[in-house]
């Protein structure tokens, strides 16, 4: 494999493996070669191999289990968010391929209840963009989301329709900044009837709510987002390791 930077290499390897899976070399249910074998086969580092496998896992193509290996689940990306939340880059990447459909763009000033929900100060001004994301046209939405952008930085808000990557990253780029910190909380809520209609699911469906805050290099808020994921449309995975004893 041609020598490139690590970010390019893992994406190239992921695309190569996906072509092999779609070509039938590794059908659904088969195990991919071990990390060591892939390193040797493609002449890349273990970091690159793991990045490529995480990318395929994020798309729902493979699943990974300690002691078993990497199992092929499907030759096509699924309609479920598989959220691998171990680093800032992984969280920013997990919306990739899910197209955002803008529903509303409005200017809001937070009242006390809104401020509590998003840990802001009452009276703060934001531009709120609401929308849904889909894996493909005609498929049910996988998430309904609300993105609260500080009004002075909300220039790109009208250009989000059809975007299929991280909105936070786009907003940061527009400001000449980058996302360096993400804070997130996850809980369960009940959908309103209007939200249930948008998500094409019964109002009684179990629903995960994510509240996510994205910060730039100066600890400045780039966007505060709320996501609502009905049952079966979101899988959150993470890895935790114990630090070695001092």
Coordinates of C-alpha atoms in Angstrom, one line a residue:
X1 CA 0.0 0.0 0.0
X2 CA 1.4 3.4 -1.0
X3 CA 3.0 5.4 1.8
X4 CA 0.6 8.1 3.0
X5 CA -0.3 9.8 6.3
X6 CA -2.0 7.6 8.9
X7 CA -5.5 9.2 8.4
X8 CA -5.4 8.5 4.6
X9 CA -3.9 5.0 5.1
X10 CA -6.7 3.7 7.4
X11 CA -9.4 5.0 5.1
X12 CA -7.7 3.4 2.0
X13 CA -7.5 0.1 3.9
X14 CA -11.1 0.3 5.0
X15 CA -12.2 0.8 1.4
X16 CA -10.0 -2.1 0.2
X17 CA -11.5 -4.4 2.8
X18 CA -15.0 -3.3 2.0
X19 CA -14.4 -4.1 -1.7
X20 CA -13.2 -7.6 -0.7
X21 CA -16.3 -8.1 1.4
X22 CA -18.6 -6.9 -1.3
X23 CA -16.8 -9.0 -3.8
X24 CA -17.6 -12.1 -1.8
X25 CA -14.1 -12.8 -0.5
X26 CA -15.4 -12.4 3.1
X27 CA -19.2 -13.2 3.1
X28 CA -21.5 -12.4 6.0
X29 CA -20.5 -14.5 9.0
X30 CA -16.9 -14.9 7.9
X31 CA -14.0 -13.7 10.0
X32 CA -11.5 -11.2 8.6
X33 CA -7.8 -12.0 9.0
X34 CA -6.2 -11.1 12.3
X35 CA -4.7 -7.7 12.8
X36 CA -1.2 -9.2 12.5
X37 CA -2.1 -10.9 9.2
X38 CA -3.6 -7.6 7.8
X39 CA -0.5 -5.7 8.9
X40 CA 1.7 -8.2 7.0
X41 CA -0.6 -8.4 3.9
X42 CA -0.9 -4.7 3.4
X43 CA 2.4 -3.5 4.8
X44 CA 0.8 -1.1 7.3
X45 CA 1.0 -0.5 11.0
X46 CA -1.3 -2.0 13.6
X47 CA -2.7 1.5 14.3
X48 CA -3.7 1.8 10.6
X49 CA -5.4 -1.7 10.7
X50 CA -7.3 -0.8 13.9
X51 CA -8.4 2.5 12.4
X52 CA -9.7 0.7 9.3
X53 CA -11.6 -1.9 11.3
X54 CA -13.1 0.8 13.5
X55 CA -14.3 2.5 10.4
X56 CA -16.0 -0.7 9.1
X57 CA -17.5 -1.3 12.6
X58 CA -18.9 2.3 12.6
X59 CA -20.6 1.6 9.3
X60 CA -22.1 -1.7 10.6
X61 CA -20.1 -3.8 8.2
X62 CA -18.2 -5.8 10.8
X63 CA -18.4 -6.5 14.5
X64 CA -15.4 -7.1 16.8
X65 CA -15.2 -9.3 19.9
X66 CA -12.2 -10.1 22.0
X67 CA -11.2 -13.7 21.7
X68 CA -13.3 -14.2 18.5
X69 CA -12.0 -11.6 16.0
X70 CA -13.6 -9.4 13.4
X71 CA -16.8 -10.8 12.0
X72 CA -18.4 -9.6 8.7
X73 CA -22.1 -8.6 9.4
X74 CA -23.1 -7.1 6.1
X75 CA -21.7 -5.9 2.8
X76 CA -23.6 -2.7 3.0
X77 CA -23.7 0.1 5.6
X78 CA -26.6 -0.4 8.1
X79 CA -29.3 2.1 9.0
X80 CA -28.1 2.1 12.7
X81 CA -25.7 4.6 14.2
X82 CA -22.8 2.6 15.6
X83 CA -21.2 5.2 17.9
X84 CA -17.7 4.2 18.8
X85 CA -17.0 6.9 21.4
X86 CA -13.3 6.6 22.5
X87 CA -11.8 9.7 21.0
X88 CA -12.8 13.1 19.7
X89 CA -12.1 12.0 16.1
X90 CA -14.3 8.9 16.5
X91 CA -17.2 10.8 17.8
X92 CA -16.9 13.4 15.0
X93 CA -16.8 10.6 12.4
X94 CA -19.8 8.6 13.5
X95 CA -22.4 10.7 11.5
X96 CA -20.5 10.1 8.3
X97 CA -22.7 8.8 5.5
X98 CA -26.0 9.8 7.3
X99 CA -27.5 12.7 5.4
X100 CA -28.9 15.6 7.4
X101 CA -32.3 17.0 6.3
X102 CA -32.9 20.4 7.7
X103 CA -36.4 21.0 9.1
X104 CA -36.3 24.4 10.7
X105 CA -33.8 27.2 11.3
X106 CA -34.8 29.7 14.0
X107 CA -33.3 32.2 16.4
X108 CA -34.0 31.5 20.0
X109 CA -33.2 33.1 23.4
X110 CA -33.0 30.4 26.1
X111 CA -35.5 30.5 28.9
X112 CA -34.7 29.0 32.2
X113 CA -35.9 25.4 31.2
X114 CA -33.9 25.4 27.9
X115 CA -30.9 26.7 29.7
X116 CA -31.0 23.9 32.2
X117 CA -31.3 21.3 29.5
X118 CA -28.2 22.5 27.7
X119 CA -26.3 23.8 30.7
X120 CA -26.3 27.4 29.4
X121 CA -27.2 30.8 30.9
X122 CA -30.8 32.0 30.6
X123 CA -31.0 34.8 28.0
X124 CA -28.3 33.4 25.8
X125 CA -29.0 33.8 22.0
X126 CA -28.6 30.8 19.7
X127 CA -29.6 29.8 16.2
X128 CA -31.4 26.4 16.5
X129 CA -31.3 24.1 13.5
X130 CA -33.5 21.0 13.7
X131 CA -33.4 18.1 11.4
X132 CA -33.3 14.3 10.9
X133 CA -30.6 12.0 9.5
X134 CA -31.2 9.1 7.2
X135 CA -28.9 6.4 5.8
X136 CA -30.6 6.6 2.5
X137 CA -33.6 8.1 0.8
X138 CA -36.8 6.4 1.8
X139 CA -35.3 4.8 5.0
X140 CA -36.7 5.8 8.4
X141 CA -34.7 8.5 10.1
X142 CA -32.1 7.2 12.5
X143 CA -32.1 10.4 14.7
X144 CA -33.9 13.7 15.2
X145 CA -31.5 16.4 16.3
X146 CA -31.4 20.0 17.4
X147 CA -28.2 22.0 17.0
X148 CA -27.8 25.2 19.0
X149 CA -25.2 27.4 17.5
X150 CA -24.1 30.7 19.2
X151 CA -25.8 33.3 17.0
X152 CA -22.7 35.2 16.1
X153 CA -21.2 32.0 14.5
X154 CA -24.4 30.7 12.8
X155 CA -23.5 31.8 9.3
X156 CA -23.4 28.2 7.9
X157 CA -26.8 27.2 9.4
X158 CA -28.6 27.6 6.1
X159 CA -26.1 25.3 4.4
X160 CA -26.5 22.2 6.5
X161 CA -29.3 20.6 4.5
X162 CA -27.9 17.5 2.8
X163 CA -24.7 17.5 4.8
X164 CA -23.5 14.0 5.6
X165 CA -20.6 14.5 8.1
X166 CA -20.1 16.2 11.4
X167 CA -21.9 19.5 11.8
X168 CA -19.7 20.5 14.7
X169 CA -16.6 20.0 12.6
X170 CA -18.1 22.1 9.7
X171 CA -18.9 24.9 12.1
X172 CA -15.5 24.8 13.6
X173 CA -13.8 24.9 10.2
X174 CA -15.9 27.9 9.2
X175 CA -14.5 29.7 12.3
X176 CA -10.9 28.7 11.6
X177 CA -11.1 26.5 14.6
X178 CA -11.2 22.8 15.4
X179 CA -13.1 20.6 17.9
X180 CA -10.7 19.8 20.8
X181 CA -13.1 18.7 23.5
X182 CA -16.5 17.0 23.5
X183 CA -18.8 16.5 26.5
X184 CA -21.8 14.2 26.3
X185 CA -24.6 12.9 28.5
X186 CA -27.0 10.1 27.6
X187 CA -30.4 9.4 29.1
X188 CA -33.8 8.0 28.2
X189 CA -36.8 10.2 27.4
X190 CA -40.3 10.0 26.0
X191 CA -40.9 11.4 22.5
X192 CA -43.5 14.1 21.9
X193 CA -46.1 13.2 19.3
X194 CA -44.5 15.6 16.8
X195 CA -41.0 14.0 17.3
X196 CA -42.5 10.5 17.0
X197 CA -44.1 11.5 13.6
X198 CA -40.8 12.9 12.4
X199 CA -38.9 9.7 13.4
X200 CA -41.7 7.4 12.0
X201 CA -42.0 5.5 15.2
X202 CA -44.7 5.2 18.0
X203 CA -44.6 7.8 20.6
X204 CA -44.2 5.1 23.2
X205 CA -41.0 3.8 21.7
X206 CA -37.9 3.6 24.0
X207 CA -35.7 6.5 23.1
X208 CA -32.2 7.6 23.9
X209 CA -31.4 11.2 24.2
X210 CA -27.8 12.4 23.7
X211 CA -26.8 15.9 24.8
X212 CA -23.4 16.9 23.3
X213 CA -21.3 20.0 23.7
X214 CA -18.5 20.6 21.3
X215 CA -15.7 23.0 22.2
X216 CA -12.9 24.7 20.3
X217 CA -9.2 25.4 21.0
X218 CA -10.0 28.2 23.4
X219 CA -12.7 26.2 25.3
X220 CA -15.3 28.2 23.4
X221 CA -18.6 26.5 22.6
X222 CA -19.0 25.7 18.9
X223 CA -22.4 24.0 19.1
X224 CA -24.6 22.3 21.7
X225 CA -26.6 19.4 20.2
X226 CA -29.5 17.2 21.2
X227 CA -30.1 13.8 19.5
X228 CA -33.1 11.5 19.9
X229 CA -32.6 7.9 18.8
X230 CA -35.6 5.5 18.8
X231 CA -35.1 1.9 19.8
X232 CA -32.9 -0.1 17.4
X233 CA -31.4 2.9 15.7
X234 CA -28.4 3.7 17.9
X235 CA -25.6 1.6 19.3
X236 CA -23.1 3.2 21.6
X237 CA -19.8 1.4 22.2
X238 CA -16.7 2.4 24.2
X239 CA -13.5 1.0 25.5
X240 CA -12.3 1.6 29.0
X241 CA -8.8 0.6 30.3
X242 CA -7.4 0.6 33.7
X243 CA -4.3 2.7 34.1
X244 CA -1.1 0.7 35.1
X245 CA -0.4 0.9 38.8
X246 CA 2.1 3.6 39.6

